[in-house]
Short mmCIF file of C-alpha atoms in Angstrom, two decimals:
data_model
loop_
_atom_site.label_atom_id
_atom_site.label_comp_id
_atom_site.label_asym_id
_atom_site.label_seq_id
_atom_site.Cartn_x
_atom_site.Cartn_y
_atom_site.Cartn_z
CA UNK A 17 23.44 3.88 15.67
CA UNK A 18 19.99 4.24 16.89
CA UNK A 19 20.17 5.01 20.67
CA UNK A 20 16.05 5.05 20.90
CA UNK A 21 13.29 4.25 18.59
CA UNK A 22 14.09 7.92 16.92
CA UNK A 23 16.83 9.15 14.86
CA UNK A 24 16.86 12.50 13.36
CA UNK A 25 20.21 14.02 11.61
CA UNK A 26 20.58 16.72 9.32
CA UNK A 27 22.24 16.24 5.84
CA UNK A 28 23.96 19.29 3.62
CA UNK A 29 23.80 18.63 -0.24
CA UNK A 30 25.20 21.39 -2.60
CA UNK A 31 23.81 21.71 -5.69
CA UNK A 32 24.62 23.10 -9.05
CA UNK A 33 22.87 25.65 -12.07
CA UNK A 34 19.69 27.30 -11.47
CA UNK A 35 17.76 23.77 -11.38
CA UNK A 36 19.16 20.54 -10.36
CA UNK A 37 17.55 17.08 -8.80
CA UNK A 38 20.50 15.59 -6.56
CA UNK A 39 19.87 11.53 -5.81
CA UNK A 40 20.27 11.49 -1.97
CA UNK A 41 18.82 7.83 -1.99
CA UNK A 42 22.04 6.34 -0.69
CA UNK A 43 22.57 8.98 1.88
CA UNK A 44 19.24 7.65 3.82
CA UNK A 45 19.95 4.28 2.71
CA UNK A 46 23.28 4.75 5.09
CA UNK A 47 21.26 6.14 7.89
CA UNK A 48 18.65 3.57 7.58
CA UNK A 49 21.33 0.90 7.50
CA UNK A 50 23.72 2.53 10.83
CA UNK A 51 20.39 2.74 12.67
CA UNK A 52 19.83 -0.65 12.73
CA UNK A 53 16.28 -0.35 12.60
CA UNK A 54 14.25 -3.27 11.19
CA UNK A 55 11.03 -2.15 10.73
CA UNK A 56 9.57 1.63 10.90
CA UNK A 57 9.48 3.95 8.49
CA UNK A 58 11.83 7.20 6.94
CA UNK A 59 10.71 10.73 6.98
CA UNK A 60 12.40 13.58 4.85
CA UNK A 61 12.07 17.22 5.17
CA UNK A 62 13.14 19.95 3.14
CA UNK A 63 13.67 23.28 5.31
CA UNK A 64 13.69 25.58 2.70
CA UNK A 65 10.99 27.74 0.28
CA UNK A 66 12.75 27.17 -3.53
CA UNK A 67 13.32 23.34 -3.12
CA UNK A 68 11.67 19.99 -2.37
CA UNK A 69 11.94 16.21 -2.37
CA UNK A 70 10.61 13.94 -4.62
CA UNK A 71 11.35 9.81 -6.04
CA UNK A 72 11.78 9.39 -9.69
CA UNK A 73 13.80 7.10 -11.63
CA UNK A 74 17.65 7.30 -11.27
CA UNK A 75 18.38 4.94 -14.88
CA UNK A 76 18.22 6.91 -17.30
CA UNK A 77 19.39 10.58 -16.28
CA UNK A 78 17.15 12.05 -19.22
CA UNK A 79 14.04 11.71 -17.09
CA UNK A 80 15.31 14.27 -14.70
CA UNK A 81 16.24 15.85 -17.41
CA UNK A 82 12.47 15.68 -18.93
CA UNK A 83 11.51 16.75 -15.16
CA UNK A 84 13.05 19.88 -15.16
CA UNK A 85 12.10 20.80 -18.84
CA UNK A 86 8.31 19.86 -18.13
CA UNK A 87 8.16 21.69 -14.86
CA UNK A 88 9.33 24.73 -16.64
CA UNK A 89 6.69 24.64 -19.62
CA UNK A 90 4.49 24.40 -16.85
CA UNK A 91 5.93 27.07 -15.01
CA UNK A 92 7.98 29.19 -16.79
CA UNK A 93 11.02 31.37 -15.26
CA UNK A 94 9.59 34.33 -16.37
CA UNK A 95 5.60 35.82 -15.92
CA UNK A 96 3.16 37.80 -14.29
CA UNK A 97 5.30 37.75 -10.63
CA UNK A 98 5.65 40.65 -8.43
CA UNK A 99 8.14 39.02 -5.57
CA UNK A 100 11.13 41.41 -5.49
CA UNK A 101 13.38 38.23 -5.69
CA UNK A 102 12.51 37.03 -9.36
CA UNK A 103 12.14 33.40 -8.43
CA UNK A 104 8.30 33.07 -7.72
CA UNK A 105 8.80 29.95 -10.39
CA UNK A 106 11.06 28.24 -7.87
CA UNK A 107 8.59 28.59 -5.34
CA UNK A 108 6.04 27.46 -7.29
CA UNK A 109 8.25 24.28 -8.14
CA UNK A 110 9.10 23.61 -4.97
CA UNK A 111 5.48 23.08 -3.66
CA UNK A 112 4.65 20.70 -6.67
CA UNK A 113 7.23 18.40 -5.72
CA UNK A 114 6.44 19.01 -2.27
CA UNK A 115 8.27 19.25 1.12
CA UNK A 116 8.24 16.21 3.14
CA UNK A 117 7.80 12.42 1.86
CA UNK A 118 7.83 9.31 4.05
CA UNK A 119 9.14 5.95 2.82
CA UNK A 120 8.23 2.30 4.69
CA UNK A 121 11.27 0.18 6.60
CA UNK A 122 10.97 -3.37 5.90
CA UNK A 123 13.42 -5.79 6.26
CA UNK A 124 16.38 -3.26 7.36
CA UNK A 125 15.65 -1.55 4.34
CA UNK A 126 13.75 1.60 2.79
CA UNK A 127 11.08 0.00 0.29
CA UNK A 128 11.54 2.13 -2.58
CA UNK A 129 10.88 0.33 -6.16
CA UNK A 130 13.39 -0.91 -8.33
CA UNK A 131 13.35 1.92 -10.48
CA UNK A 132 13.12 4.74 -7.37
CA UNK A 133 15.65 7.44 -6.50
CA UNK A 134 15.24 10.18 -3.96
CA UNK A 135 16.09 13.72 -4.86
CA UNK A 136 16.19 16.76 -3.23
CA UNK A 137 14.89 19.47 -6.07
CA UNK A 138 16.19 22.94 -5.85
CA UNK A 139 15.06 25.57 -9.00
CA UNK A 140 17.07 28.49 -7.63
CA UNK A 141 20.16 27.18 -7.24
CA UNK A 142 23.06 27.36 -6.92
CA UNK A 143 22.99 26.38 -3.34
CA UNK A 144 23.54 24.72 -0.30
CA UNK A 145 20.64 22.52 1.34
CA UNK A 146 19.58 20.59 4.02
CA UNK A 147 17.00 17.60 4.33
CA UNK A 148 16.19 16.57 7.36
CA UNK A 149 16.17 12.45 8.17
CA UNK A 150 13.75 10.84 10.16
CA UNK A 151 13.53 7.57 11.32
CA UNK A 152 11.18 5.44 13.24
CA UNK A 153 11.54 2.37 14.45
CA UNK A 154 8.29 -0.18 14.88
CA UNK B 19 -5.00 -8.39 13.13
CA UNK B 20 -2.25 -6.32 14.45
CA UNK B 21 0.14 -8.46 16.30
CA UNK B 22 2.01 -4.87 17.26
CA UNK B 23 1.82 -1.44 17.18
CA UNK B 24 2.65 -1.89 13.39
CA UNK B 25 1.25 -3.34 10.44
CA UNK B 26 2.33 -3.52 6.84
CA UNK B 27 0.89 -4.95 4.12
CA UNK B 28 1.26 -4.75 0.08
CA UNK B 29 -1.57 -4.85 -1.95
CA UNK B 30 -1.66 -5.10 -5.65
CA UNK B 31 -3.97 -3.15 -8.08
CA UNK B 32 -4.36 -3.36 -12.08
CA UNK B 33 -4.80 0.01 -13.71
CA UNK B 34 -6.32 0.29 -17.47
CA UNK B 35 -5.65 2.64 -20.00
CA UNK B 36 -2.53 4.71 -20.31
CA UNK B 37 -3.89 7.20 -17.82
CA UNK B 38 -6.44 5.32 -14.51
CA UNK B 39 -7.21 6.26 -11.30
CA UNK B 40 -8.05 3.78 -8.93
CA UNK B 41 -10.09 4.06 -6.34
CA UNK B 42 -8.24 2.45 -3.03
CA UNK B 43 -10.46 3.49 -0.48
CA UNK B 44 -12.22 0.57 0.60
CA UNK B 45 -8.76 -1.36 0.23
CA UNK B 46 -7.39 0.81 2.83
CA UNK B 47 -10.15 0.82 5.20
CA UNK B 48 -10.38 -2.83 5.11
CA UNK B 49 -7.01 -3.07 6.38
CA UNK B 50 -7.43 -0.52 8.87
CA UNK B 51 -10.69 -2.26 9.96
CA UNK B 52 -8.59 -5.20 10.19
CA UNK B 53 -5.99 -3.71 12.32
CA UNK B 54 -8.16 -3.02 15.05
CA UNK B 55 -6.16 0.30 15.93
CA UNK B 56 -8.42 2.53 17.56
CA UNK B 57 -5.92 5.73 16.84
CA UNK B 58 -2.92 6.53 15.22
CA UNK B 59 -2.12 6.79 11.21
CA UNK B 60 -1.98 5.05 7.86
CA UNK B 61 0.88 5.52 5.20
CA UNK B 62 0.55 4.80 1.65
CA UNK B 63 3.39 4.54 -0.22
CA UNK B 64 3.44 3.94 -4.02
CA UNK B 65 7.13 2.25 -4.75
CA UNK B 66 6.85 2.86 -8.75
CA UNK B 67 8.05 5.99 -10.99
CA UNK B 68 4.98 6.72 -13.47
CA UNK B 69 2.31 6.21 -11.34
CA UNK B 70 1.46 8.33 -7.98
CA UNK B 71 -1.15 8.80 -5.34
CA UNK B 72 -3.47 11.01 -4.41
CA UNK B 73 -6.65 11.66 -2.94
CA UNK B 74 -9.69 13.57 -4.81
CA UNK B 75 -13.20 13.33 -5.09
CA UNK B 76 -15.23 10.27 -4.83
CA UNK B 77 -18.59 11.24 -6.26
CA UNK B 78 -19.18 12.42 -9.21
CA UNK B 79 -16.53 10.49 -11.86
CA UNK B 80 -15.97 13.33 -14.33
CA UNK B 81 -14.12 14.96 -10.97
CA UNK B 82 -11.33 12.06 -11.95
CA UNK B 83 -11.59 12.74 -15.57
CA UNK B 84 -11.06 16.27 -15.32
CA UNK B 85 -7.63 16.17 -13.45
CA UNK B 86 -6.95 13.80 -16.17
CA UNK B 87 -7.16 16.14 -18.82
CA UNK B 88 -5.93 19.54 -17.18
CA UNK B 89 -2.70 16.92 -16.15
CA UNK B 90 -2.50 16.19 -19.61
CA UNK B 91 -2.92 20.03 -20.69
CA UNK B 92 -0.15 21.06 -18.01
CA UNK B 93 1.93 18.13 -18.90
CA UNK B 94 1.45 16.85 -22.42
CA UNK B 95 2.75 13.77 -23.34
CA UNK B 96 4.77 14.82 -26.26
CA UNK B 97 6.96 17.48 -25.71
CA UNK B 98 10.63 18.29 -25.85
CA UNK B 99 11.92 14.98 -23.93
CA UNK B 100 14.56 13.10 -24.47
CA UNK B 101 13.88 9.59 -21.93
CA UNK B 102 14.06 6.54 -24.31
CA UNK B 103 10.63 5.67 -23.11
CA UNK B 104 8.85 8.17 -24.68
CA UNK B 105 6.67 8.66 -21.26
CA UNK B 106 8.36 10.94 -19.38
CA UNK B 107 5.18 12.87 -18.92
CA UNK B 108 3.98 10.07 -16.88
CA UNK B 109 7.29 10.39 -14.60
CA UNK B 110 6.10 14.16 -14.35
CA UNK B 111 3.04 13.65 -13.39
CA UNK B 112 3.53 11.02 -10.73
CA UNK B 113 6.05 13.47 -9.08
CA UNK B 114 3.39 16.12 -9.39
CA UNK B 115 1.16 13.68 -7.31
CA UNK B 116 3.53 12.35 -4.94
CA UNK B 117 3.98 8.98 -3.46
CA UNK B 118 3.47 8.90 0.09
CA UNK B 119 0.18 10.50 1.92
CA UNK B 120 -0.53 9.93 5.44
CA UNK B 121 -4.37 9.59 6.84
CA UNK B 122 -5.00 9.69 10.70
CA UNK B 123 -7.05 7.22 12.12
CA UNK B 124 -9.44 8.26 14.73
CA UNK B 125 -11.78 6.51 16.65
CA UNK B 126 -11.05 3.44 14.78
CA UNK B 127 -11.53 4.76 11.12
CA UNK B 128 -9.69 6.91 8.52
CA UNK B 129 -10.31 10.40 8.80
CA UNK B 130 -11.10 11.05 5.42
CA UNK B 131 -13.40 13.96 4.73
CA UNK B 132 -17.42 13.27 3.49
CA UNK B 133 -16.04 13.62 -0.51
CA UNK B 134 -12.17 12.05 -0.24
CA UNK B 135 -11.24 9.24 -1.60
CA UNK B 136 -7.81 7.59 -2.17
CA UNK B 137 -6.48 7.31 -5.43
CA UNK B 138 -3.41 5.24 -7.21
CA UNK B 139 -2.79 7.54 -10.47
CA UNK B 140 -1.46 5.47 -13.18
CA UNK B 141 -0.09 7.27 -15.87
CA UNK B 142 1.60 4.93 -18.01
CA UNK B 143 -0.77 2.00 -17.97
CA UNK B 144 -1.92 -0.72 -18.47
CA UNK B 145 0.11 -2.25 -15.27
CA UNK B 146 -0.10 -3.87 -12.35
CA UNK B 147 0.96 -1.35 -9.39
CA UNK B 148 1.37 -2.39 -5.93
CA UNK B 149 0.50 0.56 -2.39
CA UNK B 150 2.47 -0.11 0.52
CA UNK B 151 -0.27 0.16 3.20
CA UNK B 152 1.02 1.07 7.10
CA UNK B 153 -0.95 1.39 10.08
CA UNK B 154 1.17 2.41 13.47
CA UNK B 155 -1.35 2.78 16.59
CA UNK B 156 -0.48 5.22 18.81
CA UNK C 29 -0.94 19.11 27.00
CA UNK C 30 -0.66 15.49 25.71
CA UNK C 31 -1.84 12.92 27.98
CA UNK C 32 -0.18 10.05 26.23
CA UNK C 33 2.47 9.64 23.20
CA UNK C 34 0.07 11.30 21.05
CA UNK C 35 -2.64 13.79 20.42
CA UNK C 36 -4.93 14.40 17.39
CA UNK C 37 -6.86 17.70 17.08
CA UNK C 38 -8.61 19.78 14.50
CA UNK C 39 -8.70 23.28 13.78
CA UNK C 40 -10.51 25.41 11.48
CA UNK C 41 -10.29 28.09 9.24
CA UNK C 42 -12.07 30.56 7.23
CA UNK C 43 -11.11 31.37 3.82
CA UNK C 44 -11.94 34.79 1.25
CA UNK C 45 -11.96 34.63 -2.10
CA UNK C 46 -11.67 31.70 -4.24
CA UNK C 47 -8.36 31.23 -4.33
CA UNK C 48 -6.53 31.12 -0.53
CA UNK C 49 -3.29 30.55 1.14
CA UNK C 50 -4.34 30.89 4.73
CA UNK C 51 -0.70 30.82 7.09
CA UNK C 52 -1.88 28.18 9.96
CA UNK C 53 1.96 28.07 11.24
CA UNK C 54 1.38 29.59 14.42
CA UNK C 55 -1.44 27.62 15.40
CA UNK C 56 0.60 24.87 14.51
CA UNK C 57 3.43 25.73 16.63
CA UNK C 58 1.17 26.75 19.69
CA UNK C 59 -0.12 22.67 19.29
CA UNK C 60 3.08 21.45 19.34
CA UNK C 61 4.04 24.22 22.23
CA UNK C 62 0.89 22.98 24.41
CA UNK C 63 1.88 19.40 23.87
CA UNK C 64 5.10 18.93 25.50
CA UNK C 65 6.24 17.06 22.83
CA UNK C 66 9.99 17.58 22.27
CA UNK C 67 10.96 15.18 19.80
CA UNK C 68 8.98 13.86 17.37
CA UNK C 69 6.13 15.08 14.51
CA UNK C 70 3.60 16.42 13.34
CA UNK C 71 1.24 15.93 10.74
CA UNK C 72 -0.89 17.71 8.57
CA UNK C 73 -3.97 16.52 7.07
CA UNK C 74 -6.73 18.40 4.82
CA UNK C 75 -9.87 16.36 4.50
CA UNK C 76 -11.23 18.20 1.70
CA UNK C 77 -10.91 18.11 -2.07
CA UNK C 78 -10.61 21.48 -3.38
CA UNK C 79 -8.11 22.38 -0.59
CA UNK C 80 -4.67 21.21 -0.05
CA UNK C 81 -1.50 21.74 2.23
CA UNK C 82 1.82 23.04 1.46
CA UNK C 83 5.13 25.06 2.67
CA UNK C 84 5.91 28.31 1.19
CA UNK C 85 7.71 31.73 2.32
CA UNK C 86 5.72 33.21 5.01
CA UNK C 87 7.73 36.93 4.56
CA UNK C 88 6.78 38.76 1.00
CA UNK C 89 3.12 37.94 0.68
CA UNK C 90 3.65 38.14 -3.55
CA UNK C 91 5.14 34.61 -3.22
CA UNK C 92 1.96 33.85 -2.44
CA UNK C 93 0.24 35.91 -4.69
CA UNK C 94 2.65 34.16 -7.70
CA UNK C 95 2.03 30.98 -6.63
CA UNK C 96 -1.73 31.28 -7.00
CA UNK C 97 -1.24 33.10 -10.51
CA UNK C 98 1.07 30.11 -11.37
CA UNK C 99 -1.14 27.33 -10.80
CA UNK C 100 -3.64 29.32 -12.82
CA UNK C 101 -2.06 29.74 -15.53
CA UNK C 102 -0.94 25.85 -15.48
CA UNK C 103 -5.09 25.23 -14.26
CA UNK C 104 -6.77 27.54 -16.06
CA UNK C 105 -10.45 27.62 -13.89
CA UNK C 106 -12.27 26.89 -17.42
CA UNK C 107 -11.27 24.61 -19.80
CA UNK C 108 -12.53 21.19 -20.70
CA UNK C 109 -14.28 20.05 -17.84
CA UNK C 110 -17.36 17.84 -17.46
CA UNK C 111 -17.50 17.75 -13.48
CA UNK C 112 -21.25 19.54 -12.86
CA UNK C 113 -20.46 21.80 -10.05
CA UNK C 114 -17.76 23.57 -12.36
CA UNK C 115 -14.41 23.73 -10.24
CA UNK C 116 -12.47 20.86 -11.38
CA UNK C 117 -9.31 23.20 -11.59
CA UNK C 118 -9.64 23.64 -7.64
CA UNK C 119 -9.66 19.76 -7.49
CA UNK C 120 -6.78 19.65 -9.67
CA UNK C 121 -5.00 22.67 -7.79
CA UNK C 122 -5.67 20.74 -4.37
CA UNK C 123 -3.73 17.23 -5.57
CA UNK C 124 -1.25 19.05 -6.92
CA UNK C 125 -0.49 21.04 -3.25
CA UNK C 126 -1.53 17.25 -1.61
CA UNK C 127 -3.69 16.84 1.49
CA UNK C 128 -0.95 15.49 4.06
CA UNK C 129 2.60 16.95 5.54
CA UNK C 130 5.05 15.95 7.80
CA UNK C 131 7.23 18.38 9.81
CA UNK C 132 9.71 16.78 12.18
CA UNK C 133 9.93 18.01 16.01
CA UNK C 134 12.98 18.75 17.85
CA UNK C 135 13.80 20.78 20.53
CA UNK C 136 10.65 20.99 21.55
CA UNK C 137 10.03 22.86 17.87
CA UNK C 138 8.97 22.56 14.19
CA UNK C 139 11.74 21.92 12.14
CA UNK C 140 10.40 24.27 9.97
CA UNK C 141 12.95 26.20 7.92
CA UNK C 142 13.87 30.41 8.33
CA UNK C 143 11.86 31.26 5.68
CA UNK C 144 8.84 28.90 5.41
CA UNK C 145 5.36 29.07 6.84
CA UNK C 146 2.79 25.99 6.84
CA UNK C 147 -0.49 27.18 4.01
CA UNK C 148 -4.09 25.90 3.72
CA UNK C 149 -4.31 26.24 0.27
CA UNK C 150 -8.34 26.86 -0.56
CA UNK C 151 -8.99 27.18 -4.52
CA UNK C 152 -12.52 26.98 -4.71
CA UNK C 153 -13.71 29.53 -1.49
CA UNK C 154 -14.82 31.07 0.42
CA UNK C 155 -15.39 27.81 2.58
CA UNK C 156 -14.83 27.07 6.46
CA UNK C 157 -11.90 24.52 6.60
CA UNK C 158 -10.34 21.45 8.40
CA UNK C 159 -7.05 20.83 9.26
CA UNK C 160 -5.86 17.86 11.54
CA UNK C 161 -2.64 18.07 13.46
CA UNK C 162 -1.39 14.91 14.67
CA UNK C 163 1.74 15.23 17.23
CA UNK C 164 3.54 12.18 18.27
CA UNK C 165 6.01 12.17 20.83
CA UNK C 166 9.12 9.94 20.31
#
């Protein structure tokens, strides 16, 4: 429950292999519907350096699929990186998707599209991650 | 006119070709002109999965056409994907744009730099796309 | 120190080279020190077109160094362009990156993760930059 016009929490996803999209749209959609907020708008965050937060569709799971294959043609694994680590490619990933994305409030509800998921990206997983939730209300 | 410290409004553009950028600029200042907020910040949000939004340059055309083609060199359209479809590029591509943005409105205008304008991507067109356009006054 | 629920101010920076990551995250965090502020957030906005904004690791500089060798090799700086001034890869690079980011405040901090640091990201420099932080106090 929304004590103020802010809400911010902290949510832990784990995910799985070296890449992996993980649909956290009805995570928010829970926080968006305990806050009670009509109108305002949702920011995410993604803390961390190897993974970020994008929408795609969640249908058919061979887009993500598609995603993660295109994104590596486009960036492969391995390639003229020095970082000691050995995941420059993650990093690299991670930026393209990008780090923080706001979706509108309307109605009680996020307005994401019919065909819209949110997932949290990681490309050197295995791991654990946070996203941070943000919401407003107007 | 802003009856409140928000607005939020849908418009509704038709892109042409499989690949169009349009130009949303004067949409959005309209409805920040409209608004009457003095300061504070505009949200765009794109609720659809092929088609993103960016910003780029509004001068010379080829600019647009460009990013076009080194998209479609980064991200070809056939490839090894698997989405019934057949346009999961487009999904890759509208992730690689993103679908939110955020402008800051100053002194009663977007702050947009001299050369910036604001861009829906289409990238599996023909359609007809709608922008989520918010204005909060601070 | 913010007079009111928000404050708007711009910086600016000098980048070397053609292609550069310039860390801004402590000027950042000295805003949102100065302001007060201790919930809420920022944003981030480039108004230019062959610069963008994004989160990366801030502690072995050859993430950086990859990253820029990355988008190269997905950009290439020629190719088939038509855009006259001849640096339609740095417009590409820059929407890729994208112009606007949100970081959440708590604490009276950045949210910003252990390992990340907030980058200008300049692809067609040297060039004096813009940046506008936006706080907002909730």
């Amino acid at each position: 429950m929304s004590k103020g016009r802010w809400t911010i929490k902290r949510i832990t996803v784990k995910t799985r292999g070296r890449n992996d999209f993980v649909d956290i749209t009805s995570l928010v959609a829970e926080e968006v519907e305990a806050s009670n907020i009509q109108r305002g708008f949702c920011t995410l965050f993604v803390p961390h350096t190897t993974s970020g937060i994008t929408i795609n569709e969640n249908t058919d799971p061979n887009v993500i699929r598609d995603i993660e294959v295109a994104l590596e043609r486009a960036v492969p694994w391995t390639g003229d990186y020095r970082h000691f680590e050995g995941n420059s490619a993650a990093h690299v990933k991670a930026s393209l998707m990008g780090f923080s994305l706001q979706v509108p409030i309307a109605d009680g509800r996020l307005c994401l599209g019919t065909w819209q998921g949110i997932y949290l990206c990681e490309f050197d997983g295995p791991r654990t991650r946070d996203v941070w939730i943000q919401l407003f209300a107007g």
